[in-house]
Amino acid sequence: MTKQILGRYGNNRGHWVGDGFPVRSLFSYNSLGAHVSPFLLLDYAGPHYFEPTTDRRGVGQHPHRGFETVTIVYDGEVEHRDSSGNGGVIGPGDVQWMTAAGGIIHEEYHSPAFAKTGGPFRMIQLWVNLPAKDKMAPTGYQGIGAVDIPSVDLPEGVGKARIIAGQFGGVTGPARTFTPINVWDVALSRDADVTLDLPEGHTAMVVVLTGHVTVNGAQGAGEAEMILLDRKGSDVSVHADGDAKLLVLTGEPIDEPIVGHGPFVMNNEAEIRQAIDDYNSGRFARIAA
């Protein structure tokens, strides 16, 4: 049974996060709420060309609590440091999976090497919710290199799928998740037709990063647009009108209240007030100098 299309979402109005990330928010829990659970938000940064500089471009130290951030770089390089002592540089094809959980402070900048040379920049950052029992879990960091992400050939040579999290065609992705989630980075060639098997009962969406596709023979979607699918059903068909890159996301919904305030996403207002108080009182760990 095919998953029915619930809607097409996108955002033509971008904004800057710091001075290094020109983003368009394609969806968020503020507007779609439980419909996108367990996902909270997806920011698409770029495509943008940066001139060479000796300055640090990016966003400085800021906190998070109650969820995970997943950063996938397509062009350019991002340098990360956090208060758990983790960090590193990720470049094209690499993934950073950060578990903020009980509370973290981190910073994200262009790498010094990329800032020096300049060039095209493109990445996405996805926020993934945590269930109540795990919102105060220890923080974590998974730096996943492109070489560690398995790739699956799609039928009839129409493209490839990189399996970042979850399973596809019997292949398991390297990312460790708290709840069942699939994150597939899909490249389709011109005029490709593919049917993707998706889990029954999962929230599911097809995010178009480049190119233009037609979903289920009915709904077109172009760059920086997301197609949200019904949880009922177990497949979706995609036709690529030209070369296209997609992010396919599915996840088991978390049937719990969502209360967010800026960088904190919890289950009730009292927990938000506690997060703010903990941060303002210095109870979050600090990034080492």
PDB file of C-alpha atoms in Angstrom, residues 40-276:
ATOM      1  CA  LEU A  40      11.663  18.494  15.029  1.00  0.00           C
ATOM      2  CA  LEU A  41      13.259  20.740  12.424  1.00  0.00           C
ATOM      3  CA  LEU A  42      15.271  20.695   9.220  1.00  0.00           C
ATOM      4  CA  ASP A  43      17.456  23.627   8.155  1.00  0.00           C
ATOM      5  CA  TYR A  44      18.931  23.621   4.651  1.00  0.00           C
ATOM      6  CA  ALA A  45      22.059  25.794   4.541  1.00  0.00           C
ATOM      7  CA  GLY A  46      23.069  26.998   1.104  1.00  0.00           C
ATOM      8  CA  PRO A  47      23.888  26.552  -1.611  1.00  0.00           C
ATOM      9  CA  HIS A  48      26.081  29.594  -1.091  1.00  0.00           C
ATOM     10  CA  TYR A  49      29.506  30.704  -2.314  1.00  0.00           C
ATOM     11  CA  PHE A  50      31.854  32.113   0.329  1.00  0.00           C
ATOM     12  CA  GLU A  51      34.820  34.267  -0.547  1.00  0.00           C
ATOM     13  CA  PRO A  52      38.171  33.458   1.112  1.00  0.00           C
ATOM     14  CA  THR A  53      38.711  35.020   4.531  1.00  0.00           C
ATOM     15  CA  THR A  54      40.912  34.844   7.601  1.00  0.00           C
ATOM     16  CA  ASP A  55      37.876  35.450   9.848  1.00  0.00           C
ATOM     17  CA  ARG A  56      35.981  32.706  11.660  1.00  0.00           C
ATOM     18  CA  ARG A  57      32.604  32.239  10.039  1.00  0.00           C
ATOM     19  CA  GLY A  58      29.866  30.404  11.879  1.00  0.00           C
ATOM     20  CA  VAL A  59      27.990  30.498  15.149  1.00  0.00           C
ATOM     21  CA  GLY A  60      29.573  30.734  18.590  1.00  0.00           C
ATOM     22  CA  GLN A  61      28.846  28.905  21.815  1.00  0.00           C
ATOM     23  CA  HIS A  62      25.178  28.092  22.444  1.00  0.00           C
ATOM     24  CA  PRO A  63      23.281  25.447  24.449  1.00  0.00           C
ATOM     25  CA  HIS A  64      20.899  22.608  23.626  1.00  0.00           C
ATOM     26  CA  ARG A  65      18.880  20.165  25.710  1.00  0.00           C
ATOM     27  CA  GLY A  66      16.366  17.401  24.990  1.00  0.00           C
ATOM     28  CA  PHE A  67      17.168  16.285  21.444  1.00  0.00           C
ATOM     29  CA  GLU A  68      19.869  15.428  18.890  1.00  0.00           C
ATOM     30  CA  THR A  69      21.313  17.407  15.983  1.00  0.00           C
ATOM     31  CA  VAL A  70      22.341  15.690  12.751  1.00  0.00           C
ATOM     32  CA  THR A  71      24.568  17.661  10.375  1.00  0.00           C
ATOM     33  CA  ILE A  72      25.287  16.400   6.839  1.00  0.00           C
ATOM     34  CA  VAL A  73      27.790  18.339   4.739  1.00  0.00           C
ATOM     35  CA  TYR A  74      27.582  18.328   0.927  1.00  0.00           C
ATOM     36  CA  ASP A  75      30.004  21.163   0.086  1.00  0.00           C
ATOM     37  CA  GLY A  76      32.506  22.943   2.308  1.00  0.00           C
ATOM     38  CA  GLU A  77      33.693  22.007   5.788  1.00  0.00           C
ATOM     39  CA  VAL A  78      32.289  22.503   9.298  1.00  0.00           C
ATOM     40  CA  GLU A  79      34.308  22.472  12.506  1.00  0.00           C
ATOM     41  CA  HIS A  80      32.541  21.489  15.731  1.00  0.00           C
ATOM     42  CA  ARG A  81      33.522  21.704  19.423  1.00  0.00           C
ATOM     43  CA  ASP A  82      31.335  20.979  22.445  1.00  0.00           C
ATOM     44  CA  SER A  83      31.361  20.956  26.230  1.00  0.00           C
ATOM     45  CA  SER A  84      31.737  17.177  26.372  1.00  0.00           C
ATOM     46  CA  GLY A  85      35.199  17.528  24.875  1.00  0.00           C
ATOM     47  CA  ASN A  86      34.159  16.215  21.483  1.00  0.00           C
ATOM     48  CA  GLY A  87      34.695  17.814  18.110  1.00  0.00           C
ATOM     49  CA  GLY A  88      36.212  17.603  14.702  1.00  0.00           C
ATOM     50  CA  VAL A  89      35.919  18.708  11.106  1.00  0.00           C
ATOM     51  CA  ILE A  90      33.379  17.216   8.702  1.00  0.00           C
ATOM     52  CA  GLY A  91      33.508  17.706   4.939  1.00  0.00           C
ATOM     53  CA  PRO A  92      31.559  16.541   1.878  1.00  0.00           C
ATOM     54  CA  GLY A  93      29.663  13.337   2.597  1.00  0.00           C
ATOM     55  CA  ASP A  94      30.486  13.339   6.323  1.00  0.00           C
ATOM     56  CA  VAL A  95      27.932  13.385   9.138  1.00  0.00           C
ATOM     57  CA  GLN A  96      28.001  14.701  12.700  1.00  0.00           C
ATOM     58  CA  TRP A  97      25.396  13.236  15.061  1.00  0.00           C
ATOM     59  CA  MET A  98      25.358  15.118  18.365  1.00  0.00           C
ATOM     60  CA  THR A  99      23.259  14.033  21.347  1.00  0.00           C
ATOM     61  CA  ALA A 100      22.491  17.134  23.396  1.00  0.00           C
ATOM     62  CA  ALA A 101      20.205  15.189  25.764  1.00  0.00           C
ATOM     63  CA  GLY A 102      20.743  16.455  29.345  1.00  0.00           C
ATOM     64  CA  GLY A 103      22.564  19.558  28.200  1.00  0.00           C
ATOM     65  CA  ILE A 104      25.436  20.601  25.989  1.00  0.00           C
ATOM     66  CA  ILE A 105      27.122  23.765  24.783  1.00  0.00           C
ATOM     67  CA  HIS A 106      28.653  23.705  21.316  1.00  0.00           C
ATOM     68  CA  GLU A 107      29.967  25.915  18.556  1.00  0.00           C
ATOM     69  CA  GLU A 108      30.004  25.449  14.784  1.00  0.00           C
ATOM     70  CA  TYR A 109      32.309  27.276  12.387  1.00  0.00           C
ATOM     71  CA  HIS A 110      33.660  26.831   8.899  1.00  0.00           C
ATOM     72  CA  SER A 111      36.946  24.965   9.153  1.00  0.00           C
ATOM     73  CA  PRO A 112      40.051  27.195   8.940  1.00  0.00           C
ATOM     74  CA  ALA A 113      41.078  25.475   5.697  1.00  0.00           C
ATOM     75  CA  PHE A 114      37.698  26.100   4.030  1.00  0.00           C
ATOM     76  CA  ALA A 115      37.566  29.699   5.282  1.00  0.00           C
ATOM     77  CA  LYS A 116      41.006  30.316   3.781  1.00  0.00           C
ATOM     78  CA  THR A 117      40.137  28.955   0.329  1.00  0.00           C
ATOM     79  CA  GLY A 118      36.449  29.827   0.211  1.00  0.00           C
ATOM     80  CA  GLY A 119      34.140  28.065  -2.206  1.00  0.00           C
ATOM     81  CA  PRO A 120      30.669  26.518  -2.431  1.00  0.00           C
ATOM     82  CA  PHE A 121      28.921  25.597   0.807  1.00  0.00           C
ATOM     83  CA  ARG A 122      25.891  23.378   1.361  1.00  0.00           C
ATOM     84  CA  MET A 123      24.712  21.330   4.338  1.00  0.00           C
ATOM     85  CA  ILE A 124      21.623  20.319   6.267  1.00  0.00           C
ATOM     86  CA  GLN A 125      20.963  20.175   9.973  1.00  0.00           C
ATOM     87  CA  LEU A 126      18.184  17.965  11.275  1.00  0.00           C
ATOM     88  CA  TRP A 127      16.862  18.027  14.847  1.00  0.00           C
ATOM     89  CA  VAL A 128      15.667  14.648  16.166  1.00  0.00           C
ATOM     90  CA  ASN A 129      13.543  14.497  19.312  1.00  0.00           C
ATOM     91  CA  LEU A 130      14.311  12.235  22.262  1.00  0.00           C
ATOM     92  CA  PRO A 131      11.668  10.400  24.289  1.00  0.00           C
ATOM     93  CA  ALA A 132      11.048  11.690  27.817  1.00  0.00           C
ATOM     94  CA  LYS A 133      13.041   8.863  29.396  1.00  0.00           C
ATOM     95  CA  ASP A 134      16.146   9.877  27.423  1.00  0.00           C
ATOM     96  CA  LYS A 135      15.929  13.677  27.450  1.00  0.00           C
ATOM     97  CA  MET A 136      18.358  13.895  30.368  1.00  0.00           C
ATOM     98  CA  ALA A 137      20.639  11.092  29.150  1.00  0.00           C
ATOM     99  CA  PRO A 138      24.401  11.671  28.914  1.00  0.00           C
ATOM    100  CA  THR A 139      25.559  13.743  25.975  1.00  0.00           C
ATOM    101  CA  GLY A 140      27.151  12.042  22.979  1.00  0.00           C
ATOM    102  CA  TYR A 141      28.882  12.619  19.673  1.00  0.00           C
ATOM    103  CA  GLN A 142      29.150  10.475  16.553  1.00  0.00           C
ATOM    104  CA  GLY A 143      31.524  11.702  13.877  1.00  0.00           C
ATOM    105  CA  ILE A 144      30.648   9.571  10.859  1.00  0.00           C
ATOM    106  CA  GLY A 145      32.988   9.794   7.883  1.00  0.00           C
ATOM    107  CA  ALA A 146      31.749   9.347   4.329  1.00  0.00           C
ATOM    108  CA  VAL A 147      33.896   6.209   4.038  1.00  0.00           C
ATOM    109  CA  ASP A 148      31.925   4.646   6.910  1.00  0.00           C
ATOM    110  CA  ILE A 149      28.490   5.160   5.308  1.00  0.00           C
ATOM    111  CA  PRO A 150      27.414   2.187   3.187  1.00  0.00           C
ATOM    112  CA  SER A 151      25.954   2.814  -0.261  1.00  0.00           C
ATOM    113  CA  VAL A 152      23.282   0.685  -1.923  1.00  0.00           C
ATOM    114  CA  ASP A 153      22.716   0.587  -5.697  1.00  0.00           C
ATOM    115  CA  LEU A 154      19.091   1.179  -6.611  1.00  0.00           C
ATOM    116  CA  PRO A 155      17.374  -1.191  -9.061  1.00  0.00           C
ATOM    117  CA  GLU A 156      18.215  -0.858 -12.772  1.00  0.00           C
ATOM    118  CA  GLY A 157      21.088   1.509 -12.056  1.00  0.00           C
ATOM    119  CA  VAL A 158      18.849   4.540 -11.472  1.00  0.00           C
ATOM    120  CA  GLY A 159      20.855   5.831  -8.516  1.00  0.00           C
ATOM    121  CA  LYS A 160      22.349   5.132  -5.106  1.00  0.00           C
ATOM    122  CA  ALA A 161      21.259   5.429  -1.485  1.00  0.00           C
ATOM    123  CA  ARG A 162      23.712   6.121   1.324  1.00  0.00           C
ATOM    124  CA  ILE A 163      22.394   4.614   4.557  1.00  0.00           C
ATOM    125  CA  ILE A 164      23.274   7.003   7.380  1.00  0.00           C
ATOM    126  CA  ALA A 165      20.825   5.555   9.907  1.00  0.00           C
ATOM    127  CA  GLY A 166      18.394   2.655   9.914  1.00  0.00           C
ATOM    128  CA  GLN A 167      18.188  -0.008   7.249  1.00  0.00           C
ATOM    129  CA  PHE A 168      17.725  -0.189   3.504  1.00  0.00           C
ATOM    130  CA  GLY A 169      17.925  -3.290   1.320  1.00  0.00           C
ATOM    131  CA  GLY A 170      19.358  -5.330   4.162  1.00  0.00           C
ATOM    132  CA  VAL A 171      22.128  -2.781   4.797  1.00  0.00           C
ATOM    133  CA  THR A 172      22.382  -1.036   8.182  1.00  0.00           C
ATOM    134  CA  GLY A 173      23.679   2.501   8.622  1.00  0.00           C
ATOM    135  CA  PRO A 174      26.343   3.371  11.216  1.00  0.00           C
ATOM    136  CA  ALA A 175      24.431   5.969  13.270  1.00  0.00           C
ATOM    137  CA  ARG A 176      23.171   4.879  16.692  1.00  0.00           C
ATOM    138  CA  THR A 177      19.680   6.177  17.475  1.00  0.00           C
ATOM    139  CA  PHE A 178      17.447   6.203  20.552  1.00  0.00           C
ATOM    140  CA  THR A 179      14.273   5.353  18.607  1.00  0.00           C
ATOM    141  CA  PRO A 180      13.783   3.636  15.209  1.00  0.00           C
ATOM    142  CA  ILE A 181      14.855   6.131  12.522  1.00  0.00           C
ATOM    143  CA  ASN A 182      15.903   5.927   8.878  1.00  0.00           C
ATOM    144  CA  VAL A 183      18.085   8.607   7.270  1.00  0.00           C
ATOM    145  CA  TRP A 184      18.884   7.853   3.611  1.00  0.00           C
ATOM    146  CA  ASP A 185      20.908  10.150   1.363  1.00  0.00           C
ATOM    147  CA  VAL A 186      19.619   9.340  -2.132  1.00  0.00           C
ATOM    148  CA  ALA A 187      21.016  10.336  -5.535  1.00  0.00           C
ATOM    149  CA  LEU A 188      18.835   9.727  -8.611  1.00  0.00           C
ATOM    150  CA  SER A 189      19.779  10.017 -12.261  1.00  0.00           C
ATOM    151  CA  ARG A 190      17.665  11.788 -14.883  1.00  0.00           C
ATOM    152  CA  ASP A 191      14.356  10.027 -15.654  1.00  0.00           C
ATOM    153  CA  ALA A 192      14.885   7.561 -12.807  1.00  0.00           C
ATOM    154  CA  ASP A 193      11.832   5.756 -11.462  1.00  0.00           C
ATOM    155  CA  VAL A 194      12.157   4.109  -8.076  1.00  0.00           C
ATOM    156  CA  THR A 195       9.818   2.706  -5.443  1.00  0.00           C
ATOM    157  CA  LEU A 196      11.162   2.900  -1.907  1.00  0.00           C
ATOM    158  CA  ASP A 197       9.936   0.554   0.813  1.00  0.00           C
ATOM    159  CA  LEU A 198       9.169   2.523   3.986  1.00  0.00           C
ATOM    160  CA  PRO A 199       8.109   1.219   7.403  1.00  0.00           C
ATOM    161  CA  GLU A 200       4.397   1.021   8.120  1.00  0.00           C
ATOM    162  CA  GLY A 201       3.452   3.420  10.910  1.00  0.00           C
ATOM    163  CA  HIS A 202       6.511   5.635  10.546  1.00  0.00           C
ATOM    164  CA  THR A 203       6.391   9.353   9.938  1.00  0.00           C
ATOM    165  CA  ALA A 204       7.941   9.659   6.465  1.00  0.00           C
ATOM    166  CA  MET A 205       9.141  12.484   4.266  1.00  0.00           C
ATOM    167  CA  VAL A 206      11.051  13.046   1.044  1.00  0.00           C
ATOM    168  CA  VAL A 207      13.237  16.163   1.112  1.00  0.00           C
ATOM    169  CA  VAL A 208      14.491  17.471  -2.253  1.00  0.00           C
ATOM    170  CA  LEU A 209      17.963  18.970  -1.959  1.00  0.00           C
ATOM    171  CA  THR A 210      18.683  19.447  -5.667  1.00  0.00           C
ATOM    172  CA  GLY A 211      16.722  18.822  -8.839  1.00  0.00           C
ATOM    173  CA  HIS A 212      13.008  18.179  -9.265  1.00  0.00           C
ATOM    174  CA  VAL A 213      10.985  15.009  -8.645  1.00  0.00           C
ATOM    175  CA  THR A 214       7.413  13.785  -8.907  1.00  0.00           C
ATOM    176  CA  VAL A 215       6.170  11.761  -5.937  1.00  0.00           C
ATOM    177  CA  ASN A 216       3.532   9.032  -6.333  1.00  0.00           C
ATOM    178  CA  GLY A 217       2.907  10.257  -9.877  1.00  0.00           C
ATOM    179  CA  ALA A 218       0.984  13.209  -8.505  1.00  0.00           C
ATOM    180  CA  GLN A 219       3.008  15.802  -6.612  1.00  0.00           C
ATOM    181  CA  GLY A 220       6.001  17.686  -7.915  1.00  0.00           C
ATOM    182  CA  ALA A 221       8.703  19.026  -5.621  1.00  0.00           C
ATOM    183  CA  GLY A 222      11.851  21.022  -6.305  1.00  0.00           C
ATOM    184  CA  GLU A 223      14.923  22.199  -4.454  1.00  0.00           C
ATOM    185  CA  ALA A 224      14.387  22.912  -0.743  1.00  0.00           C
ATOM    186  CA  GLU A 225      10.921  21.350  -0.633  1.00  0.00           C
ATOM    187  CA  MET A 226       9.656  18.481   1.521  1.00  0.00           C
ATOM    188  CA  ILE A 227       6.864  16.003   0.806  1.00  0.00           C
ATOM    189  CA  LEU A 228       5.196  14.717   3.994  1.00  0.00           C
ATOM    190  CA  LEU A 229       3.649  11.262   3.743  1.00  0.00           C
ATOM    191  CA  ASP A 230       0.944   9.471   5.703  1.00  0.00           C
ATOM    192  CA  ARG A 231       2.068   6.981   8.343  1.00  0.00           C
ATOM    193  CA  LYS A 232      -0.237   4.379   6.829  1.00  0.00           C
ATOM    194  CA  GLY A 233       1.220   2.415   3.937  1.00  0.00           C
ATOM    195  CA  SER A 234       4.633   1.024   3.166  1.00  0.00           C
ATOM    196  CA  ASP A 235       6.032   2.519  -0.040  1.00  0.00           C
ATOM    197  CA  VAL A 236       6.504   5.677  -2.057  1.00  0.00           C
ATOM    198  CA  SER A 237       7.324   6.092  -5.749  1.00  0.00           C
ATOM    199  CA  VAL A 238       9.642   8.820  -7.000  1.00  0.00           C
ATOM    200  CA  HIS A 239      10.329   9.954 -10.573  1.00  0.00           C
ATOM    201  CA  ALA A 240      13.360  12.188 -11.122  1.00  0.00           C
ATOM    202  CA  ASP A 241      12.708  14.806 -13.792  1.00  0.00           C
ATOM    203  CA  GLY A 242      16.484  15.402 -13.910  1.00  0.00           C
ATOM    204  CA  ASP A 243      19.440  14.477 -11.739  1.00  0.00           C
ATOM    205  CA  ALA A 244      18.267  14.841  -8.147  1.00  0.00           C
ATOM    206  CA  LYS A 245      19.516  14.503  -4.598  1.00  0.00           C
ATOM    207  CA  LEU A 246      17.041  13.581  -1.863  1.00  0.00           C
ATOM    208  CA  LEU A 247      17.029  13.040   1.859  1.00  0.00           C
ATOM    209  CA  VAL A 248      14.515  10.353   2.816  1.00  0.00           C
ATOM    210  CA  LEU A 249      13.528  10.398   6.487  1.00  0.00           C
ATOM    211  CA  THR A 250      11.323   7.985   8.420  1.00  0.00           C
ATOM    212  CA  GLY A 251      10.880   7.549  12.139  1.00  0.00           C
ATOM    213  CA  GLU A 252       8.688   5.937  14.743  1.00  0.00           C
ATOM    214  CA  PRO A 253       6.536   8.732  16.211  1.00  0.00           C
ATOM    215  CA  ILE A 254       7.114   9.727  19.832  1.00  0.00           C
ATOM    216  CA  ASP A 255       3.622  10.100  21.319  1.00  0.00           C
ATOM    217  CA  GLU A 256       4.514  12.669  23.965  1.00  0.00           C
ATOM    218  CA  PRO A 257       3.969  16.422  24.414  1.00  0.00           C
ATOM    219  CA  ILE A 258       6.466  18.743  22.708  1.00  0.00           C
ATOM    220  CA  VAL A 259       7.321  22.023  24.414  1.00  0.00           C
ATOM    221  CA  GLY A 260      10.171  24.027  22.968  1.00  0.00           C
ATOM    222  CA  HIS A 261      11.885  27.298  23.706  1.00  0.00           C
ATOM    223  CA  GLY A 262      14.758  28.258  21.414  1.00  0.00           C
ATOM    224  CA  PRO A 263      17.537  25.678  21.849  1.00  0.00           C
ATOM    225  CA  PHE A 264      15.597  23.546  24.369  1.00  0.00           C
ATOM    226  CA  VAL A 265      12.907  20.957  23.511  1.00  0.00           C
ATOM    227  CA  MET A 266      11.275  19.188  26.452  1.00  0.00           C
ATOM    228  CA  ASN A 267       7.868  17.787  27.443  1.00  0.00           C
ATOM    229  CA  ASN A 268       6.470  20.578  29.635  1.00  0.00           C
ATOM    230  CA  GLU A 269       6.977  24.204  30.634  1.00  0.00           C
ATOM    231  CA  ALA A 270       8.537  23.326  33.988  1.00  0.00           C
ATOM    232  CA  GLU A 271      11.312  21.396  32.226  1.00  0.00           C
ATOM    233  CA  ILE A 272      11.925  24.360  29.913  1.00  0.00           C
ATOM    234  CA  ARG A 273      12.206  26.704  32.901  1.00  0.00           C
ATOM    235  CA  GLN A 274      14.628  24.258  34.517  1.00  0.00           C
ATOM    236  CA  ALA A 275      16.750  24.120  31.360  1.00  0.00           C
ATOM    237  CA  ILE A 276      16.943  27.916  31.194  1.00  0.00           C
TER     238      ILE A 276
END
